[in-house]
mmCIF file of C-alpha atoms in Angstrom:
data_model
loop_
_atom_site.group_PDB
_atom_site.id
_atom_site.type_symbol
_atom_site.label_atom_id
_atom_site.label_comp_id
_atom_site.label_asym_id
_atom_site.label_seq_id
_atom_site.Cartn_x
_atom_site.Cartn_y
_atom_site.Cartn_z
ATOM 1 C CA UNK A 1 -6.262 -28.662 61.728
ATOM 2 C CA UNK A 2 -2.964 -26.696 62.382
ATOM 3 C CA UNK A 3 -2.043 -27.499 58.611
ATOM 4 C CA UNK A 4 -5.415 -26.330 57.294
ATOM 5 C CA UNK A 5 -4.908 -23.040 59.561
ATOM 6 C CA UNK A 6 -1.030 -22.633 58.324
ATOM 7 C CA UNK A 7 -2.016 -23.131 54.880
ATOM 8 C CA UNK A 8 -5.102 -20.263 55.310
ATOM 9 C CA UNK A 9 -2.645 -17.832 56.746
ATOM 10 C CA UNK A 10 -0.249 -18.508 53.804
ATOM 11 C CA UNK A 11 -3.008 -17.992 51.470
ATOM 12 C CA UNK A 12 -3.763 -14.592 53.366
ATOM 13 C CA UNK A 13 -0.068 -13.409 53.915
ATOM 14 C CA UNK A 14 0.586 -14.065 50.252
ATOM 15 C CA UNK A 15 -2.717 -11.904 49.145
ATOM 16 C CA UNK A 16 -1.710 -9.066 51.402
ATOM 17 C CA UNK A 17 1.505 -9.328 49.802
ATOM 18 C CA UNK A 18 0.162 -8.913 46.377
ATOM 19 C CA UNK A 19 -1.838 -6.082 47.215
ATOM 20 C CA UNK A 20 1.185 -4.081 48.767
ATOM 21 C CA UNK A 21 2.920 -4.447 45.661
ATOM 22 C CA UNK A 22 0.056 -3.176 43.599
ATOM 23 C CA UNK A 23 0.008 -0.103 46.014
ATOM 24 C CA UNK A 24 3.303 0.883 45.834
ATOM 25 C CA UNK A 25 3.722 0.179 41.891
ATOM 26 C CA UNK A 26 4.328 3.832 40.032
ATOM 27 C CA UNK A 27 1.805 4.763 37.460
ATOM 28 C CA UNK A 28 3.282 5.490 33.925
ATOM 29 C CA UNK A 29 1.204 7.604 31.946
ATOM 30 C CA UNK A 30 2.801 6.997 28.440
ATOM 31 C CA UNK A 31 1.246 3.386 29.165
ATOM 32 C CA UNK A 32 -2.253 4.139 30.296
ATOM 33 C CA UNK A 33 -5.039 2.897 28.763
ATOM 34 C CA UNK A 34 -8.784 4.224 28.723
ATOM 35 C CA UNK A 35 -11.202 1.233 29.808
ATOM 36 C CA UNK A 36 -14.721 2.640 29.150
ATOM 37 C CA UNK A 37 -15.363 2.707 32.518
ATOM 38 C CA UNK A 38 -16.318 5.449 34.376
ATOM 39 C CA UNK A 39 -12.602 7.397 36.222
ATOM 40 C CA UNK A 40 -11.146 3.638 35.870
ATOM 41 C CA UNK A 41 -7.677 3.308 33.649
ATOM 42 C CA UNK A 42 -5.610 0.380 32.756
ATOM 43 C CA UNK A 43 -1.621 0.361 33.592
ATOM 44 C CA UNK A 44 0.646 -2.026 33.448
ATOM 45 C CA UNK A 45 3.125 -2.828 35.963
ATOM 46 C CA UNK A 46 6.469 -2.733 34.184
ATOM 47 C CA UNK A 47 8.482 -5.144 36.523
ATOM 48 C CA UNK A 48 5.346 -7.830 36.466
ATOM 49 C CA UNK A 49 3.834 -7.301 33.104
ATOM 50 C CA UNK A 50 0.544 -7.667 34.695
ATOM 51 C CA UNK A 51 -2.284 -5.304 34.281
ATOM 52 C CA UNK A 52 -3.527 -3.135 37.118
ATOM 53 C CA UNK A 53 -6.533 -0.531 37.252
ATOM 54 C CA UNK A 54 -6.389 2.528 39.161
ATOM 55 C CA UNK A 55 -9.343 4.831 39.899
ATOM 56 C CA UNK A 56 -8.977 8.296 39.018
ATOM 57 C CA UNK A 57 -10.538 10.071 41.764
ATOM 58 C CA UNK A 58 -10.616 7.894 44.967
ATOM 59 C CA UNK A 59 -6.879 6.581 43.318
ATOM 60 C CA UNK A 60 -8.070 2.976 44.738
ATOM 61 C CA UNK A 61 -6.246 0.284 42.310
ATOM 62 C CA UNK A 62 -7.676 -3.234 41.583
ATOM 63 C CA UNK A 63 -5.882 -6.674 39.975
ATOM 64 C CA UNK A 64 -9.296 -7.100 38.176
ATOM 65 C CA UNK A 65 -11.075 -5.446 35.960
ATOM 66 C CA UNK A 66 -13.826 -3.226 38.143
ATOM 67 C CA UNK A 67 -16.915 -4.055 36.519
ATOM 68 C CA UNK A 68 -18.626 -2.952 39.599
ATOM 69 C CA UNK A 69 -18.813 0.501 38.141
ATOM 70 C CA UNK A 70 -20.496 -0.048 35.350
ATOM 71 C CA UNK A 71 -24.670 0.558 34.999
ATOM 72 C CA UNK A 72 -25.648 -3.546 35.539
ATOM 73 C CA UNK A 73 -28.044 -4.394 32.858
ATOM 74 C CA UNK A 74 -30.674 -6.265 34.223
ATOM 75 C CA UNK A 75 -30.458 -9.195 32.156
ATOM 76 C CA UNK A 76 -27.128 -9.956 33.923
ATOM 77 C CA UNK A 77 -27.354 -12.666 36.480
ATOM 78 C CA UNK A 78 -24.619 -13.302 39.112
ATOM 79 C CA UNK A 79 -22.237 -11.148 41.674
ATOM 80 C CA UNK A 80 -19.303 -9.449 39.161
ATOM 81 C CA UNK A 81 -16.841 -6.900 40.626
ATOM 82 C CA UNK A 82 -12.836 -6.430 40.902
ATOM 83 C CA UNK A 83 -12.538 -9.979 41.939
ATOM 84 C CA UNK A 84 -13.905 -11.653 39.344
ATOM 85 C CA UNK A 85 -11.835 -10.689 36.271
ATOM 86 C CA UNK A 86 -7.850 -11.178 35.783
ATOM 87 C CA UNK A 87 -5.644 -9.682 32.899
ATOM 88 C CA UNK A 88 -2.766 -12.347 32.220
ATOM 89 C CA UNK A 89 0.235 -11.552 29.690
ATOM 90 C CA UNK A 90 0.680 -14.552 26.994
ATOM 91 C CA UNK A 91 5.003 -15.062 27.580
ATOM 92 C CA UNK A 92 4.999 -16.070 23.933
ATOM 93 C CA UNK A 93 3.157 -13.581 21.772
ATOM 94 C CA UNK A 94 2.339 -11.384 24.659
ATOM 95 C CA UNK A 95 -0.786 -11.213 23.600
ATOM 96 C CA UNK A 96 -3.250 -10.392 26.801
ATOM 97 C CA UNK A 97 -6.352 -12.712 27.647
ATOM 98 C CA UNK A 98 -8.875 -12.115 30.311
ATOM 99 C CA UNK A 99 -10.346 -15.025 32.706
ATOM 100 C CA UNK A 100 -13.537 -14.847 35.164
ATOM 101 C CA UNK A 101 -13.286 -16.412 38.302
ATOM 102 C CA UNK A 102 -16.813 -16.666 38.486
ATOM 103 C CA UNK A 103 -17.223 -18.426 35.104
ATOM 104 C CA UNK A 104 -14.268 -20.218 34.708
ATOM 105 C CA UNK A 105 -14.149 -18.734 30.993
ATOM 106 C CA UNK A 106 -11.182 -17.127 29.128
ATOM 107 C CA UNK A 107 -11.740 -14.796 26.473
ATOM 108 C CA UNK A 108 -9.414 -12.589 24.332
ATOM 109 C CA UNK A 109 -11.481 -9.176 24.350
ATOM 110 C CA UNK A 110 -12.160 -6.842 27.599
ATOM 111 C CA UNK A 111 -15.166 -7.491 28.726
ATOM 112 C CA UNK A 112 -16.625 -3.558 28.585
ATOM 113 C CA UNK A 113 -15.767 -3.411 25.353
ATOM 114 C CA UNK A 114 -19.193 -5.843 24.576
ATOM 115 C CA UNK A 115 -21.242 -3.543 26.830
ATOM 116 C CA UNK A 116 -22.262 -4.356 30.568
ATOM 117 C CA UNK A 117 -24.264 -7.667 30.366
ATOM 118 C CA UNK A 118 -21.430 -10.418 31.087
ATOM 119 C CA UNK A 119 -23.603 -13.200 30.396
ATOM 120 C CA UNK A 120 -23.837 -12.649 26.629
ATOM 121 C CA UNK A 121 -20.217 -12.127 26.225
ATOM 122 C CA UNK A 122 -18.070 -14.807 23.420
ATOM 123 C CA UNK A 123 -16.418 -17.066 25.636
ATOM 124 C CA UNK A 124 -13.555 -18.834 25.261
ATOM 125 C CA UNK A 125 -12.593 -22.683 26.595
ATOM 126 C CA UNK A 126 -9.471 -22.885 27.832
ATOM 127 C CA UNK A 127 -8.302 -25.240 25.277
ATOM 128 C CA UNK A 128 -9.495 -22.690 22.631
ATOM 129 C CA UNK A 129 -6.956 -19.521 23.634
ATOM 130 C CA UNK A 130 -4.352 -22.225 24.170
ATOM 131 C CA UNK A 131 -4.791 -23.144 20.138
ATOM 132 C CA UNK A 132 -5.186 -19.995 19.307
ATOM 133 C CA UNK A 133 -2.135 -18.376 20.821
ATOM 134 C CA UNK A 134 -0.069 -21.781 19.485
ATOM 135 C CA UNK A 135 -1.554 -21.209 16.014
ATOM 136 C CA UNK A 136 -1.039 -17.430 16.068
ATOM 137 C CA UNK A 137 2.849 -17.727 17.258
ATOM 138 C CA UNK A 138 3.189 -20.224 14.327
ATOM 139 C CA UNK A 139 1.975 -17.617 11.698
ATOM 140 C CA UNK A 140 4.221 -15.293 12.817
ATOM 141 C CA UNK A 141 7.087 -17.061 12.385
ATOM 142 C CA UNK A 142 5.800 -18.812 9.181
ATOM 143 C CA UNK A 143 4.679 -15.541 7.642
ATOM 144 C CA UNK A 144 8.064 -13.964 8.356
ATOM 145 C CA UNK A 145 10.402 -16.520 7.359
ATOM 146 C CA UNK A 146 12.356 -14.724 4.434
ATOM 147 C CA UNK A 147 10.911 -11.656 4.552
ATOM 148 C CA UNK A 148 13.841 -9.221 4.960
ATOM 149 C CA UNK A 149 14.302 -5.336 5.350
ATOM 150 C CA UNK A 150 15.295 -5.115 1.857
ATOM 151 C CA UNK A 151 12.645 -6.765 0.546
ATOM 152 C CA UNK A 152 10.003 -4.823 2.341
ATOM 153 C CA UNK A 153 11.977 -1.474 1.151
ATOM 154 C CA UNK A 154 11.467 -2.879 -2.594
ATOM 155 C CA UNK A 155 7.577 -2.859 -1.882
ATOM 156 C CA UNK A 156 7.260 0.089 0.433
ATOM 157 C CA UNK A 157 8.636 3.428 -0.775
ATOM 158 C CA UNK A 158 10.119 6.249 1.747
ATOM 159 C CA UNK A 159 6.539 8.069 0.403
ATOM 160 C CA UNK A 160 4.581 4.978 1.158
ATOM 161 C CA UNK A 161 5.761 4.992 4.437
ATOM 162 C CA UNK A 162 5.261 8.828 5.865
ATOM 163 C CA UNK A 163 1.658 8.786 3.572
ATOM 164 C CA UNK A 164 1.046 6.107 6.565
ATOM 165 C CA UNK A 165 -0.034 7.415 9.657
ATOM 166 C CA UNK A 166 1.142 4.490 11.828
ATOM 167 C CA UNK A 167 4.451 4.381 9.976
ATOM 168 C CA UNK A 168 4.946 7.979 9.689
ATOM 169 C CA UNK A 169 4.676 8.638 13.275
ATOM 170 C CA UNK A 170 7.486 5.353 14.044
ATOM 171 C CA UNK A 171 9.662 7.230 11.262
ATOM 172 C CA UNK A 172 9.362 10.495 13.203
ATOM 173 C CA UNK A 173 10.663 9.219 16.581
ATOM 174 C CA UNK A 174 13.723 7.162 14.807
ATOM 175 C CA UNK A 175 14.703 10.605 13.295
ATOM 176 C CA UNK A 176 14.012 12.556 16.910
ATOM 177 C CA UNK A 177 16.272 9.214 18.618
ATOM 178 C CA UNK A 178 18.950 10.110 15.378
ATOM 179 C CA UNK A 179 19.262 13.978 15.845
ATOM 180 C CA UNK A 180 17.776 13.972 12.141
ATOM 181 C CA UNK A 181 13.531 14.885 12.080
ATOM 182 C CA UNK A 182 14.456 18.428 11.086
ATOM 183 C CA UNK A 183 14.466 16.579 7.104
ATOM 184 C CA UNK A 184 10.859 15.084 8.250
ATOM 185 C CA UNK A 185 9.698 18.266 9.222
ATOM 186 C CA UNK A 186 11.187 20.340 6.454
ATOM 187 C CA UNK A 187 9.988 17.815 3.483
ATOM 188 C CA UNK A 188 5.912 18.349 5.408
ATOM 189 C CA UNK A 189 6.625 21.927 5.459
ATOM 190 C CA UNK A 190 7.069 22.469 1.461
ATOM 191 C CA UNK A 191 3.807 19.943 1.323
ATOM 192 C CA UNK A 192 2.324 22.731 3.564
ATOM 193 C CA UNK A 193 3.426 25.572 1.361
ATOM 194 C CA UNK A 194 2.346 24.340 -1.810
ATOM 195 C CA UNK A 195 -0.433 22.001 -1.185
ATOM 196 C CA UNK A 196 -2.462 23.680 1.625
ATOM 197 C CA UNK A 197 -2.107 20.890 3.570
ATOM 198 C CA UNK A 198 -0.164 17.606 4.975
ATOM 199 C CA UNK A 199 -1.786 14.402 6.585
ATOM 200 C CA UNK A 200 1.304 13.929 8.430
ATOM 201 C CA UNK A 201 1.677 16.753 10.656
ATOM 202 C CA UNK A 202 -0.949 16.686 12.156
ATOM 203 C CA UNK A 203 0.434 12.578 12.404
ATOM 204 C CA UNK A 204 3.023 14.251 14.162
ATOM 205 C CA UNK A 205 0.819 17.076 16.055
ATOM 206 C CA UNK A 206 1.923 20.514 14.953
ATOM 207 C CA UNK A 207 -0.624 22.605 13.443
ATOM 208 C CA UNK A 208 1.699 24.812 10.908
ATOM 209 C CA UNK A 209 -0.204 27.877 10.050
ATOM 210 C CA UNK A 210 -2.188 28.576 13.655
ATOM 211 C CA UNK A 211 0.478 28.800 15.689
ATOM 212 C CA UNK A 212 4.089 30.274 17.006
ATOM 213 C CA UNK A 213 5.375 27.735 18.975
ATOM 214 C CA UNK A 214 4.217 25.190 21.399
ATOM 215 C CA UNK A 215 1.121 24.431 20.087
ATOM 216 C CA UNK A 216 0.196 20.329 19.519
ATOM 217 C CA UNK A 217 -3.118 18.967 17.896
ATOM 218 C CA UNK A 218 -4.853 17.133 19.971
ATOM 219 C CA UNK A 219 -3.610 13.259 20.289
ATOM 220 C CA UNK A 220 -2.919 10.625 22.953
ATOM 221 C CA UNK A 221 -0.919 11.091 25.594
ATOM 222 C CA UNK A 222 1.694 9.015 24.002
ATOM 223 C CA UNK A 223 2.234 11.091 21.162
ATOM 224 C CA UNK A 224 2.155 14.185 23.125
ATOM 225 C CA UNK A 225 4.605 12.635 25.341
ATOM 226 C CA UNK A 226 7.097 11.632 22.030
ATOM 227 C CA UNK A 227 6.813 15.067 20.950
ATOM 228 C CA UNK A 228 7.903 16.815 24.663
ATOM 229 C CA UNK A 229 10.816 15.047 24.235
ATOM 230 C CA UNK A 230 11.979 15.731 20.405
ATOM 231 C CA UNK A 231 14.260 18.411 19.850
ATOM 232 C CA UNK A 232 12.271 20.364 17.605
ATOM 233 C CA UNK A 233 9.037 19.493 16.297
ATOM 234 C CA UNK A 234 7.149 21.839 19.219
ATOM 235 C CA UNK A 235 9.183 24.623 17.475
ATOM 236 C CA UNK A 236 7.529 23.917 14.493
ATOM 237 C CA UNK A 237 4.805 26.009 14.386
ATOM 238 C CA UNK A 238 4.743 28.778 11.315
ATOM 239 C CA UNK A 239 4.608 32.104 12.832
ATOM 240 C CA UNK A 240 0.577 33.414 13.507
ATOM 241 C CA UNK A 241 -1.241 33.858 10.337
ATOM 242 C CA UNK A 242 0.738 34.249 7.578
ATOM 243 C CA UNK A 243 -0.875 36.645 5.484
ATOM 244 C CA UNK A 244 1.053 36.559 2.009
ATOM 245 C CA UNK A 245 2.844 33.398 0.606
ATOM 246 C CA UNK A 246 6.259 35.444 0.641
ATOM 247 C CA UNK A 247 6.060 35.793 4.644
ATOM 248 C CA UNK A 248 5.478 31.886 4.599
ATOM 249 C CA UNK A 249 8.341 31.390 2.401
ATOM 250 C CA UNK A 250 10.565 33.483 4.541
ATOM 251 C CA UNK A 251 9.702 31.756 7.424
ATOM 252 C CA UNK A 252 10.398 28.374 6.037
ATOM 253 C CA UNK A 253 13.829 29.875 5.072
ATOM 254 C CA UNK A 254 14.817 30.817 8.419
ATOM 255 C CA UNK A 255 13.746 27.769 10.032
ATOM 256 C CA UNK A 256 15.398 25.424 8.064
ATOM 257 C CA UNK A 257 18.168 27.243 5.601
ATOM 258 C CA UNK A 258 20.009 29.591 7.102
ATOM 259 C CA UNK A 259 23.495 28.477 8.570
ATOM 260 C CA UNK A 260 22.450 29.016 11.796
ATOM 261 C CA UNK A 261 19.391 27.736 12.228
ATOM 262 C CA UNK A 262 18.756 24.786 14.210
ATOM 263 C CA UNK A 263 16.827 23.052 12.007
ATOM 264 C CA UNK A 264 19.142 23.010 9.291
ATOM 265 C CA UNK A 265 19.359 20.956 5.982
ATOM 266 C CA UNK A 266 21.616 20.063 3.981
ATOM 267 C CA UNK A 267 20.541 21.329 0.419
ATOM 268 C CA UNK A 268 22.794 22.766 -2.059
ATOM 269 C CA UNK A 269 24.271 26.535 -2.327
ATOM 270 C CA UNK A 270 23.057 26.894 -4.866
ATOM 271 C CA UNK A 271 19.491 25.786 -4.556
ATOM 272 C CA UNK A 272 19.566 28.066 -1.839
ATOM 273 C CA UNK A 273 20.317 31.158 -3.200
ATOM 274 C CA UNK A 274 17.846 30.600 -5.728
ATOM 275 C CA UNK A 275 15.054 30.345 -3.016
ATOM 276 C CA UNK A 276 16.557 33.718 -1.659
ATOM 277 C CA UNK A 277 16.674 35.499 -4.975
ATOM 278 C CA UNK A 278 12.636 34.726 -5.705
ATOM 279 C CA UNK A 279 11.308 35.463 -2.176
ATOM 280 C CA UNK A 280 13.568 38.751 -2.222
ATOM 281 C CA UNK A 281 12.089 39.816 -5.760
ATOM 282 C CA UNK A 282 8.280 38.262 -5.045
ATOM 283 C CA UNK A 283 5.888 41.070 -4.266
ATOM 284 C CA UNK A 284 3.166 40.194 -1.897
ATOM 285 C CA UNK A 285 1.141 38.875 -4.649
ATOM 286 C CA UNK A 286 3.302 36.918 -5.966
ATOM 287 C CA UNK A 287 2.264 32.957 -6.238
ATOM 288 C CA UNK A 288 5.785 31.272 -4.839
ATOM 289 C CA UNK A 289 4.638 27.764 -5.199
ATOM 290 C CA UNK A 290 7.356 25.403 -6.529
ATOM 291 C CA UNK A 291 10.229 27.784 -5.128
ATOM 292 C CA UNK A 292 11.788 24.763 -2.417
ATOM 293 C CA UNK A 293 10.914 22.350 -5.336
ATOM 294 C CA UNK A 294 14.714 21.645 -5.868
ATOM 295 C CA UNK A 295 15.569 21.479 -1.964
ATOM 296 C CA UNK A 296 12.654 19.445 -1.055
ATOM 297 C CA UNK A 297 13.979 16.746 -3.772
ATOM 298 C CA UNK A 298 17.181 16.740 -2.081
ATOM 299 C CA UNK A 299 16.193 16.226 1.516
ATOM 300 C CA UNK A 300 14.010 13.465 0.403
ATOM 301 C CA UNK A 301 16.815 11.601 -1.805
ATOM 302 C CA UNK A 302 18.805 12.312 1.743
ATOM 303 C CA UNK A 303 16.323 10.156 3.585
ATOM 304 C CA UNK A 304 16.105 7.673 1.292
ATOM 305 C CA UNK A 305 19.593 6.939 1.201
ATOM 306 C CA UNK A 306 20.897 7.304 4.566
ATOM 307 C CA UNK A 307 17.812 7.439 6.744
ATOM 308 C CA UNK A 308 15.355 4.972 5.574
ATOM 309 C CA UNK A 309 16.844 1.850 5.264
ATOM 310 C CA UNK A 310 18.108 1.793 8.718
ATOM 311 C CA UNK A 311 14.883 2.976 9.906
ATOM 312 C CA UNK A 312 13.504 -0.410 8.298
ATOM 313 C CA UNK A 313 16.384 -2.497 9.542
ATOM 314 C CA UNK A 314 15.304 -1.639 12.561
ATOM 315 C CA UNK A 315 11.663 -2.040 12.675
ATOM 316 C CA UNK A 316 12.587 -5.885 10.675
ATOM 317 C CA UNK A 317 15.070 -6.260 13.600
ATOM 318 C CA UNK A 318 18.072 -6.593 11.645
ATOM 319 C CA UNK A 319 19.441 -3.459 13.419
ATOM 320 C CA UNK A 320 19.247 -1.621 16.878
ATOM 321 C CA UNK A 321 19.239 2.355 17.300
ATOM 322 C CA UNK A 322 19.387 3.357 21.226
ATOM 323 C CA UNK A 323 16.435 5.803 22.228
ATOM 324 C CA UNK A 324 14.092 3.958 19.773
ATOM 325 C CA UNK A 325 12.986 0.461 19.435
ATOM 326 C CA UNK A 326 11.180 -1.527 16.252
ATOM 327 C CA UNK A 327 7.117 -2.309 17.230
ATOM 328 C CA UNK A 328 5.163 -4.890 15.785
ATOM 329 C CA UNK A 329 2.141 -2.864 14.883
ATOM 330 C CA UNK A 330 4.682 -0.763 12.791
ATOM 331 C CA UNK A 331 6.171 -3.749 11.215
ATOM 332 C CA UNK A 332 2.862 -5.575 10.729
ATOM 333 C CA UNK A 333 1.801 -2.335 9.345
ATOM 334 C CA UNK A 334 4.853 -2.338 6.852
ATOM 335 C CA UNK A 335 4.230 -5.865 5.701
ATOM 336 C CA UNK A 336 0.539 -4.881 4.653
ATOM 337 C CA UNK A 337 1.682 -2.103 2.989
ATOM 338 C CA UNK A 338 4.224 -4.182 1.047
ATOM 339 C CA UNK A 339 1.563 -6.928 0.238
ATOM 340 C CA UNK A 340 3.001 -9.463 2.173
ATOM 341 C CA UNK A 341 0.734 -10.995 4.793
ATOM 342 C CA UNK A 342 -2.955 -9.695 6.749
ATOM 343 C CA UNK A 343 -2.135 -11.902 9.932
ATOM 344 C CA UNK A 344 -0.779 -9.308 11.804
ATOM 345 C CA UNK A 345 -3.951 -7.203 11.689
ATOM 346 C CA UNK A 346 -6.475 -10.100 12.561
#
């Protein structure tokens, strides 16, 4: 009796235990995660791995997923609540599976994302996720086997990669961790200028004819966050309005070739005065498209040669840059581009 009563208070000390922790784990809100459910959002406890929940407004966090909160359909039979549903981290791929208590089922999705009657959710056996993650950790290592940074550089093209949105954004931050995104921002400045438009700024979140400074699209939090803490890209912002294409050009000028400017590139003298001489003789009429033609080309050779390849060194993990680190989405997403496998994206 005094074993069954030891091993009870065990059980009890050891749950209190785990809820302390979860109390006095820190929120990180570069890794939060909407669920779907009403004022509830996902974290992950960075010393654990494991997934938490924390409620926005009475700030009560849960192990399990609170499915409590949801509208019940009323097709669903059975108690469900925080309780029920755990979030466990694969060690291997890392890959995150959910299991219910209350059916003894594993599954790979959340189960909000199917809507709110559990019952008629895919489960999994346990035997089936333990297959699955085997067979996905051996396509990983099958599909990369030989497939080198150079080889994906011979498929995907510095152009390729910032037409990308996922790829473009990874580029960004390598040039922000390198002291080097003013060539980035520069290059998608000229696109600006003479096309009306680029896809990847607003990739990176600055809008460059609406604002001054300081002024970000609206993105996740984790791209806001990347761009609070680059040197210049919330700078970016061409000043209010521009109303003729020679104020544009001017602007463009100061902000990225004059000697002193902090987002200086390295383009030729020459090149340079060139630009000078037409915006100085343009009238406000005048149509100045094609005028950073010659310096665009050169910052973009620049990138190719010296900051490119290490950027895909580094995502292939052949390489390591402090302040950024390769992700797999990135490098899956590289690998598609170049043709070579779809397993990453399945």
């Amino acid at each position: 009796m005094s074993t069954k009563n030891s091993k009870s208070s065990e059980s009890k000390k050891g749950h209190d235990s785990e809820q302390a922790d979860l109390t006095t784990v820190k929120t990180n809100s570069k890794g939060a995660v909407i669920t779907g459910i009403p004022y509830w959002t996902e974290y992950i406890d960075e010393k654990t791995g494991r997934a938490f929940f924390l409620h926005k407004l009475t700030k009560k966090r849960s192990w399990g997923l609170p499915l409590k909160d949801v509208l019940k359909d009323p097709r669903m039979k059975g108690p469900s609540g925080d309780d029920d549903w755990e979030c466990h981290i694969d060690p291997k791929t890392f890959k995150r599976f959910y299991r219910s208590k209350m059916y003894k089922k594993l599954q790979w999705k959340m189960p909000h994302i199917y809507g709110t009657t559990v019952g008629r959710l895919p489960y999994f056996s346990d035997e089936y996720v333990k297959e699955r993650l085997a067979a996905r950790n051996n396509k990983i290592v099958e599909k990369n086997d030989g497939i080198t940074a150079q080889a994906v550089m011979k498929k995907v093209s510095l152009l390729d990669a910032i037409e990308n949105n996922v790829v473009c954004a990874a580029f960004h931050r390598f040039l922000v961790a390198t002291y080097a995104e003013e060539n980035l921002l520069f290059y998608g400045a000229v696109e600006v200028f003479d096309k009306g438009e680029w896809k990847g700024m607003k990739t990176l979140g600055v809008e460059m004819k609406n604002a001054m400074s300081n002024n970000l699209d609206e993105g996740s939090d984790m791209l806001q966050q990347q761009l609070k803490a680059s040197r210049a890209s919330m700078r970016m912002g061409m000043m209010e309005k521009p109303k003729t294409m020679k104020a544009e050009a001017g602007v463009i000028y100061d902000k990225f070739l004059q000697s002193d400017s902090e987002l200086w590139v390295c383009v030729s003298e020459g090149s340079k005065q060139e630009i000078i001489k037409q915006i100085t003789e343009a009238t406000d009429t005048t149509d100045l498209r094609g005028i950073f033609d010659s310096a665009q080309e050169q910052v973009y050779e620049s990138m190719i040669e010296a900051l490119y390849p290490r950027f895909i060194t580094i995502e292939m993990k052949e390489d390591s840059c402090k302040g950024f680190e390769a992700d797999e989405v990135v490098r899956a997403t590289l690998l598609q581009l170049g043709g070579f496998t779809n397993e990453f994206l399945s």
